[in-house]
Structure formats: C-alpha cells, structure tokens
XYZ file of C-alpha atoms in Angstrom:
312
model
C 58.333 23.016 52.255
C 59.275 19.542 51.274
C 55.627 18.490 52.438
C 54.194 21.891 50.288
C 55.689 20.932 46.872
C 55.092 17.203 46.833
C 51.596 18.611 47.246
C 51.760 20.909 44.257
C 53.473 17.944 41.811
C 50.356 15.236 42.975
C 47.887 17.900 41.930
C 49.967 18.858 38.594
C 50.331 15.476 38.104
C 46.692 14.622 37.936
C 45.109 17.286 36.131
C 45.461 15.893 32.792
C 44.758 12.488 34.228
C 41.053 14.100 35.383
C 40.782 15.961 31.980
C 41.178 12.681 29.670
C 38.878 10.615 32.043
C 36.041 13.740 31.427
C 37.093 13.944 27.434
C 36.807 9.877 27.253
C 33.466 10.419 29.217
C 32.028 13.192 27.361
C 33.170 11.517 23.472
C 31.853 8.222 24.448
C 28.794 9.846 25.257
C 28.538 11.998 22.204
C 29.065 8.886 20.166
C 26.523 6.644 21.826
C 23.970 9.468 21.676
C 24.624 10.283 17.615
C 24.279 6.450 17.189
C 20.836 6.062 18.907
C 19.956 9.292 17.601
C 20.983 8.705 14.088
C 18.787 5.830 13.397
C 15.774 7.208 11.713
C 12.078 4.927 11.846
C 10.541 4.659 8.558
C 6.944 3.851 9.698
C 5.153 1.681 6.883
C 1.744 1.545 6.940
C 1.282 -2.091 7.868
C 2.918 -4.711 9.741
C 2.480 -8.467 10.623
C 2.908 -9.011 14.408
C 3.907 -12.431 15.324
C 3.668 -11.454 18.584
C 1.459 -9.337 20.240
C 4.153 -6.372 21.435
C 4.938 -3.796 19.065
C 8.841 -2.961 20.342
C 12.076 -1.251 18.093
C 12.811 -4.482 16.443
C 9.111 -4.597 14.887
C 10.633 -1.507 12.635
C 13.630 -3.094 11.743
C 15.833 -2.171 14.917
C 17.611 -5.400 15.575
C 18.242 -6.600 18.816
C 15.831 -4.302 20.712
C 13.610 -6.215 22.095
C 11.612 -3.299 24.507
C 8.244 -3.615 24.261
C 6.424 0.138 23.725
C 3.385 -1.064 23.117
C 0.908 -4.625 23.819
C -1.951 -4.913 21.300
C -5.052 -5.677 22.721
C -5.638 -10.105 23.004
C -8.763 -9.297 22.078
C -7.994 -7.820 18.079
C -6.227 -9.086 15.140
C -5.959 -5.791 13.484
C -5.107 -3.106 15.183
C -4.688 0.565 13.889
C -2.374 2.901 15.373
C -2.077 6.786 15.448
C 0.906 7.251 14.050
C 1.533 10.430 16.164
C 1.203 7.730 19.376
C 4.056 5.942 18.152
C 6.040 8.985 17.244
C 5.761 9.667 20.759
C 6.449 6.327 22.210
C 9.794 5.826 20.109
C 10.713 9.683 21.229
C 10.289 8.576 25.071
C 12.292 5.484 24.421
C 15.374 7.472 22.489
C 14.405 7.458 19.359
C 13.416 11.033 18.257
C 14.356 10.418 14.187
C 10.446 9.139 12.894
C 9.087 9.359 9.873
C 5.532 8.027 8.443
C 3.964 7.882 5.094
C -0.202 7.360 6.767
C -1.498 8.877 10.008
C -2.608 5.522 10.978
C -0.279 2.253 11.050
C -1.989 -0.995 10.731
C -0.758 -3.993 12.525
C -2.186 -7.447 12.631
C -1.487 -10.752 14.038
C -0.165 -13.279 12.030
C 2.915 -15.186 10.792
C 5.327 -12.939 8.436
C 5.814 -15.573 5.557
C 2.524 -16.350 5.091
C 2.071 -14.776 1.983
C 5.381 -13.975 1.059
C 5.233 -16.120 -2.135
C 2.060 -13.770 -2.796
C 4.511 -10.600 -2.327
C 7.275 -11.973 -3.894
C 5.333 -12.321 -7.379
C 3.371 -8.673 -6.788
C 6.992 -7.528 -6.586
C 8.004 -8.932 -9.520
C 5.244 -7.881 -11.908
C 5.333 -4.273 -10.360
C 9.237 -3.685 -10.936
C 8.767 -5.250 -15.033
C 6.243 -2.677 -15.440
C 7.960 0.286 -13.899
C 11.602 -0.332 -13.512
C 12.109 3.132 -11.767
C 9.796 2.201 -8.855
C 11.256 1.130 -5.520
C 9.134 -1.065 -3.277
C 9.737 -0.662 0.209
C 7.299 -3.000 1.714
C 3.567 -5.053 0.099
C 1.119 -5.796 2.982
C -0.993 -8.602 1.453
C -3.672 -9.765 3.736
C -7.146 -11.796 3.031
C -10.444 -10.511 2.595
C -11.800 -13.415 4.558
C -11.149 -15.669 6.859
C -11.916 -18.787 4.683
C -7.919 -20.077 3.927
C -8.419 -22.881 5.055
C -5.740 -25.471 3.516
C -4.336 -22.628 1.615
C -1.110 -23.371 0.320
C 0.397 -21.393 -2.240
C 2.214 -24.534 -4.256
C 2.872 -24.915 -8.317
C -0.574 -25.452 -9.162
C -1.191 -22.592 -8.126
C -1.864 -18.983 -9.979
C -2.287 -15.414 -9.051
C -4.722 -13.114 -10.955
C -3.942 -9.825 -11.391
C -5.485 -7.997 -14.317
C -2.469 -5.504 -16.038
C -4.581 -2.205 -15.541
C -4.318 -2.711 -11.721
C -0.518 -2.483 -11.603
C -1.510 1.364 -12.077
C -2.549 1.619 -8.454
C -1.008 0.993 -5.477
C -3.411 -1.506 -3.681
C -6.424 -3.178 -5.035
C -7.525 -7.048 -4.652
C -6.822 -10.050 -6.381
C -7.532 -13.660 -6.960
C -5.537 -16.532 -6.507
C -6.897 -20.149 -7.885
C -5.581 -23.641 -6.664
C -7.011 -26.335 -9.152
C -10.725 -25.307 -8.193
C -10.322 -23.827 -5.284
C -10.400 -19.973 -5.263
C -8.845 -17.851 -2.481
C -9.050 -13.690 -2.375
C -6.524 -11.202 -1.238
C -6.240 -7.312 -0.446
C -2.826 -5.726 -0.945
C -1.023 -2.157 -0.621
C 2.006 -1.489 -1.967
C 4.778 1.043 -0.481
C 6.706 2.442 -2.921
C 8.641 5.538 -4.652
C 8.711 6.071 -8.485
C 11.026 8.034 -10.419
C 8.802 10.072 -12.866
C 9.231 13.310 -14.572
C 6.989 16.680 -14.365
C 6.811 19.646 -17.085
C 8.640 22.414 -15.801
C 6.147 24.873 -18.024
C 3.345 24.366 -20.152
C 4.078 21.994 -23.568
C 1.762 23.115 -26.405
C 0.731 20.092 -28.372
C 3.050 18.507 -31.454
C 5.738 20.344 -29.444
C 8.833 17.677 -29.407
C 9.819 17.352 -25.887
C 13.287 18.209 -24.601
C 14.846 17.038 -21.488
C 14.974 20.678 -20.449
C 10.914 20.590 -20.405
C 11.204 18.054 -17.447
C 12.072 18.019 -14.284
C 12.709 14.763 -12.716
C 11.039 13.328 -9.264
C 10.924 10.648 -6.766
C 7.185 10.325 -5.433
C 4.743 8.196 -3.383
C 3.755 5.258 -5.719
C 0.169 6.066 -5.452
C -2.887 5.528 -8.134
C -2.766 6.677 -12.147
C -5.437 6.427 -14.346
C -2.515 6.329 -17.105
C 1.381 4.672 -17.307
C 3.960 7.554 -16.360
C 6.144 8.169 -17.814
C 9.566 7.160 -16.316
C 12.337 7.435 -18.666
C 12.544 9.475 -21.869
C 15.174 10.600 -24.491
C 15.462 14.130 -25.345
C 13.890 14.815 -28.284
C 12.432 11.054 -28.641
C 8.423 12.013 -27.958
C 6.126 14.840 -28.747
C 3.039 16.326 -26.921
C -0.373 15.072 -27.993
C -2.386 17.479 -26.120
C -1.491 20.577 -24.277
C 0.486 19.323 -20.833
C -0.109 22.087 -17.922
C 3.349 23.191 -16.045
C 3.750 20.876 -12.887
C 1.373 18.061 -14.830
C 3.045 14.496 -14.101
C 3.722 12.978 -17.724
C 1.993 10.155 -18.962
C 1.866 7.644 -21.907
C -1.165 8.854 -23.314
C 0.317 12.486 -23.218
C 2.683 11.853 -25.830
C 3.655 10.287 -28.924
C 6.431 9.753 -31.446
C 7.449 12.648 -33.074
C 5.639 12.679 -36.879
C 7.321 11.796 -39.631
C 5.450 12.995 -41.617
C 3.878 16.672 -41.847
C 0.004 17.562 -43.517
C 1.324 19.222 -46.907
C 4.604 17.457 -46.904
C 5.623 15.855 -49.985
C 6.079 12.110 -50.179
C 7.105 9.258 -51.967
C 4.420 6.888 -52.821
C 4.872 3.154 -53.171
C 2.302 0.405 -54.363
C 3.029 -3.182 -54.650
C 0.866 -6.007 -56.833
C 2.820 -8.993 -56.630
C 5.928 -8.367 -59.067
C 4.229 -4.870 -60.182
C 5.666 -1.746 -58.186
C 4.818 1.579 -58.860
C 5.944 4.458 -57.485
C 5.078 8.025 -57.527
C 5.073 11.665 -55.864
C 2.074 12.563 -53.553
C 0.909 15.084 -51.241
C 0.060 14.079 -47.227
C -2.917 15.046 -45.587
C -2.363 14.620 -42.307
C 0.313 14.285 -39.933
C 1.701 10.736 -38.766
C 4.745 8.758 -37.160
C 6.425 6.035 -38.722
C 4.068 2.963 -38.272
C 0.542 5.807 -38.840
C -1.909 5.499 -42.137
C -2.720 8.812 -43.161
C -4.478 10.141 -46.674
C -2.525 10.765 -49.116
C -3.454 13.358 -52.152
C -2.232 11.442 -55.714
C -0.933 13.527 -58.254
C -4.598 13.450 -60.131
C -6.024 15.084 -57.449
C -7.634 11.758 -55.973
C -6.800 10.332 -52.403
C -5.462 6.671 -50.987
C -4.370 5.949 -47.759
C -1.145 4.230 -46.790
C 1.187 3.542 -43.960
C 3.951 5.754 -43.087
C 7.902 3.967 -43.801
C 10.967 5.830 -43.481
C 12.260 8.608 -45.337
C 8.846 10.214 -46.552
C 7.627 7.393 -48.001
C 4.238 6.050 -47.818
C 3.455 2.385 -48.709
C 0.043 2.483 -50.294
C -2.421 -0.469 -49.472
C-alpha cells in the first residue's frame, strides 16, 4: 500500500512537470516559426552579386549565408524567373515573397561601384517628386569601355529634366573629355491622386474629386500630380473617372470670367489712367486676355488681383 501510493504521488508529481516541458516546446516553436515565417522577400528587379551565389542575405536577410542558387561562371548577367526563386526561398522556409517583374536580373560586380551615380539619381528624383519612395536604382553600363572610370569632382552626370518622368532610361556622364554611358531603372512608389468620377472642364477641383494612391513609379508622358489643395486648381480639359491627374490637366482657377467686369489700369510714366472694361475671355492671375474698352474697342492686358487688368 505504502509501495502503491508513493507510486500515485511520483506520477501526480510529474504531470505538470511533462505539461510545461511540451508548452515550453510547443511556444518556442510557434515563435521561431512566426519569426522565419514573418519575414517577407521583396524581390527587386536587379541585383549586384559580388559573389557568384545568390543566398537569403543577397535580399537583405542578414546573417544567412545558404546558398539557393550558383550563377553560372560562365555569365555576368544572369536573369532569373522569379517564380524559381519563389520556390527556392519556399523550400528553404521562407514562404512570405513578393516581386514587382517576372524576371530578376543579377549581375556580377562590386555593389559601390556606382553608388555615387545612384546617390545623385536619388537626389534629383526625390526634388522633383517629393511623394515618391525609391526602394532600390540599378545603374549599370552600356559598355564595357570604363576603363579608368572614376566618378571624382570633375566629374558631371547628364540627365536631361524630361527623363525624370520615367523610371529608367540612359544617361551620360563626362570626366574632363572623357565620356562614359550608363543604363538605369529605378524602383519606386509614388503617392498620386486619381478622379473618383469624371471632372468636366473649368470645374474647380475638390479634394472629394480625388482619391489618393500609392503606385509603381513607372513612365508619364506628363508631371502627376502629387499634392493639391482643395479648391486650389481647376480642370482644363475633361478628366475621365479613374484618370491619374496630371500637370497639364489642370490649372489655376480663373480670376477672371469672359463678360466679367473689370477694372482697367494703364501706366505712361507718371500718367495713370484708369477705367471700367468688359473681359473677353477667361484667365488666372498672371493670363493676358482681351479686354472690351468702354468705346467698344479692344486692348489686351495682364490679369492682377481683384478684377483688375493692367493694360500694356
């Protein structure tokens, strides 16, 4: 009996001994799994290898060093499916991926390179669109002739200002006489706003027109535009519901209507004359338009505040 009921106290005794051990187990599991399983791959759509395995680390997964995949000795660019390296992360744990092309680019090479040559695409990419974040700018050259190219003071990118509307393109770069040429692609997002309906032209645009977005930086054949004021612009032309909104879409609101009345002002050294008037068009503060003179003949002038027109 003695024997019986030491017997039943060991195996009371150790029950919730057993259970914490499995708990500890199965939470220390559950953690280590929703870390690993947490981190989601952003796949860009190139990358400099400076060596020739593609492994975790390559996509910003420090201090995995597992190699997935070997490019071949014999390339220097190498494309990708990125549907293959979907499936290579997913076999190695890593089941969150995401990619912006269906091919990934890699090439040999040394990362800082051209980083000076990113660094100052960067920088004239955010002045012009301060919404836009970059996420990566693959800058490679469209030859092989660099030899002794060093990107130092004397040094000088050209970009013309119309290409900042795309998202890759080539450019320039001149050391005293000495001209070297580039290929980039830039991976970004852009805040931008869309019409929610249809905006008839010389309607003044609300905030409740617009929807705002967060898309691929891609190519425009006009500026977006990326932030607005309510009330602060008006529709040039007709703008279709989902349409992306643009510079040349809009205006500033007139200030002037055709058949308002206005105040007319001309200036002749110390002579000023004013005098009532009748516009004939429409315009914004800064605008000529024709004006109708109170003896039926016309001028033209420039638009000031207030209704008033400063004849030339």
């Amino acid at each position: 009996m003695v024997e019986h009921d030491l017997a039943k106290v060991g195996v009371a005794g150790s029950t919730p001994v057993s259970r914490s051990t499995l708990l500890l187990t199965i939470f220390t599991f559950f953690l280590f799994s929703t870390t690993l399983y947490s981190q989601t791959i952003h796949l860009k759509k190139c990358y400099i290898l400076e060596e020739s395995c593609i492994s975790p680390k390559t996509f910003g997964l420090e201090g995995n060093g597992t190699c997935l995949l070997n490019m071949p000795a014999h390339r220097r660019i190498w494309k990708v499916p990125a549907y293959r390296l979907k499936n290579v992360l997913k076999q190695h744990g890593f089941p969150s991926v995401e990619a912006v092309s269906s091919l990934v680019t890699f090439e040999k090479g040394s990362a800082d390179r051209f980083r000076r040559l990113e660094h100052i695409l960067q920088k004239r990419y955010t002045k012009r669109f301060p919404t836009l974040k970059i996420l990566s700018i693959h800058v490679a050259p469209t030859s092989r002739r660099l030899q002794g190219f060093h990107f130092s003071d004397g040094c000088s990118l050209m970009l013309p200002e119309r290409a900042l509307l795309g998202n890759k393109g080539t450019f320039m770069v001149r050391c005293k006489k000495r001209r070297f040429f580039f290929k980039y692609e830039v991976d970004g997002r852009i805040g931008i706003y869309k019409a929610i309906h249809q905006i008839k032209k010389d309607k003044i645009i609300h905030l409740s027109d617009l929807s705002a977005a967060t898309v691929p930086f891609g190519r425009y054949y006009a500026e977006p535009v990326t932030s607005i004021r309510d009330g602060a612009m008006m529709a040039r032309q007709n703008i279709a519901k989902g349409k992306t909104l643009l510079r040349t879409m809009v205006a500033a609101p007139y200030a002037i209507r055709r058949h308002d009345a206005v105040r007319c002002i001309f200036e002749d050294g110390p002579v000023t004359l004013e005098f009532d008037g009748t516009a004939l068009q429409n315009g914004a503060i800064g605008e000529e338009i024709l004006i109708r003179n109170p003896n039926g003949g016309t001028l033209r002038g420039t638009i000031m505040k207030n209704k008033t027109v400063k004849i030339r």
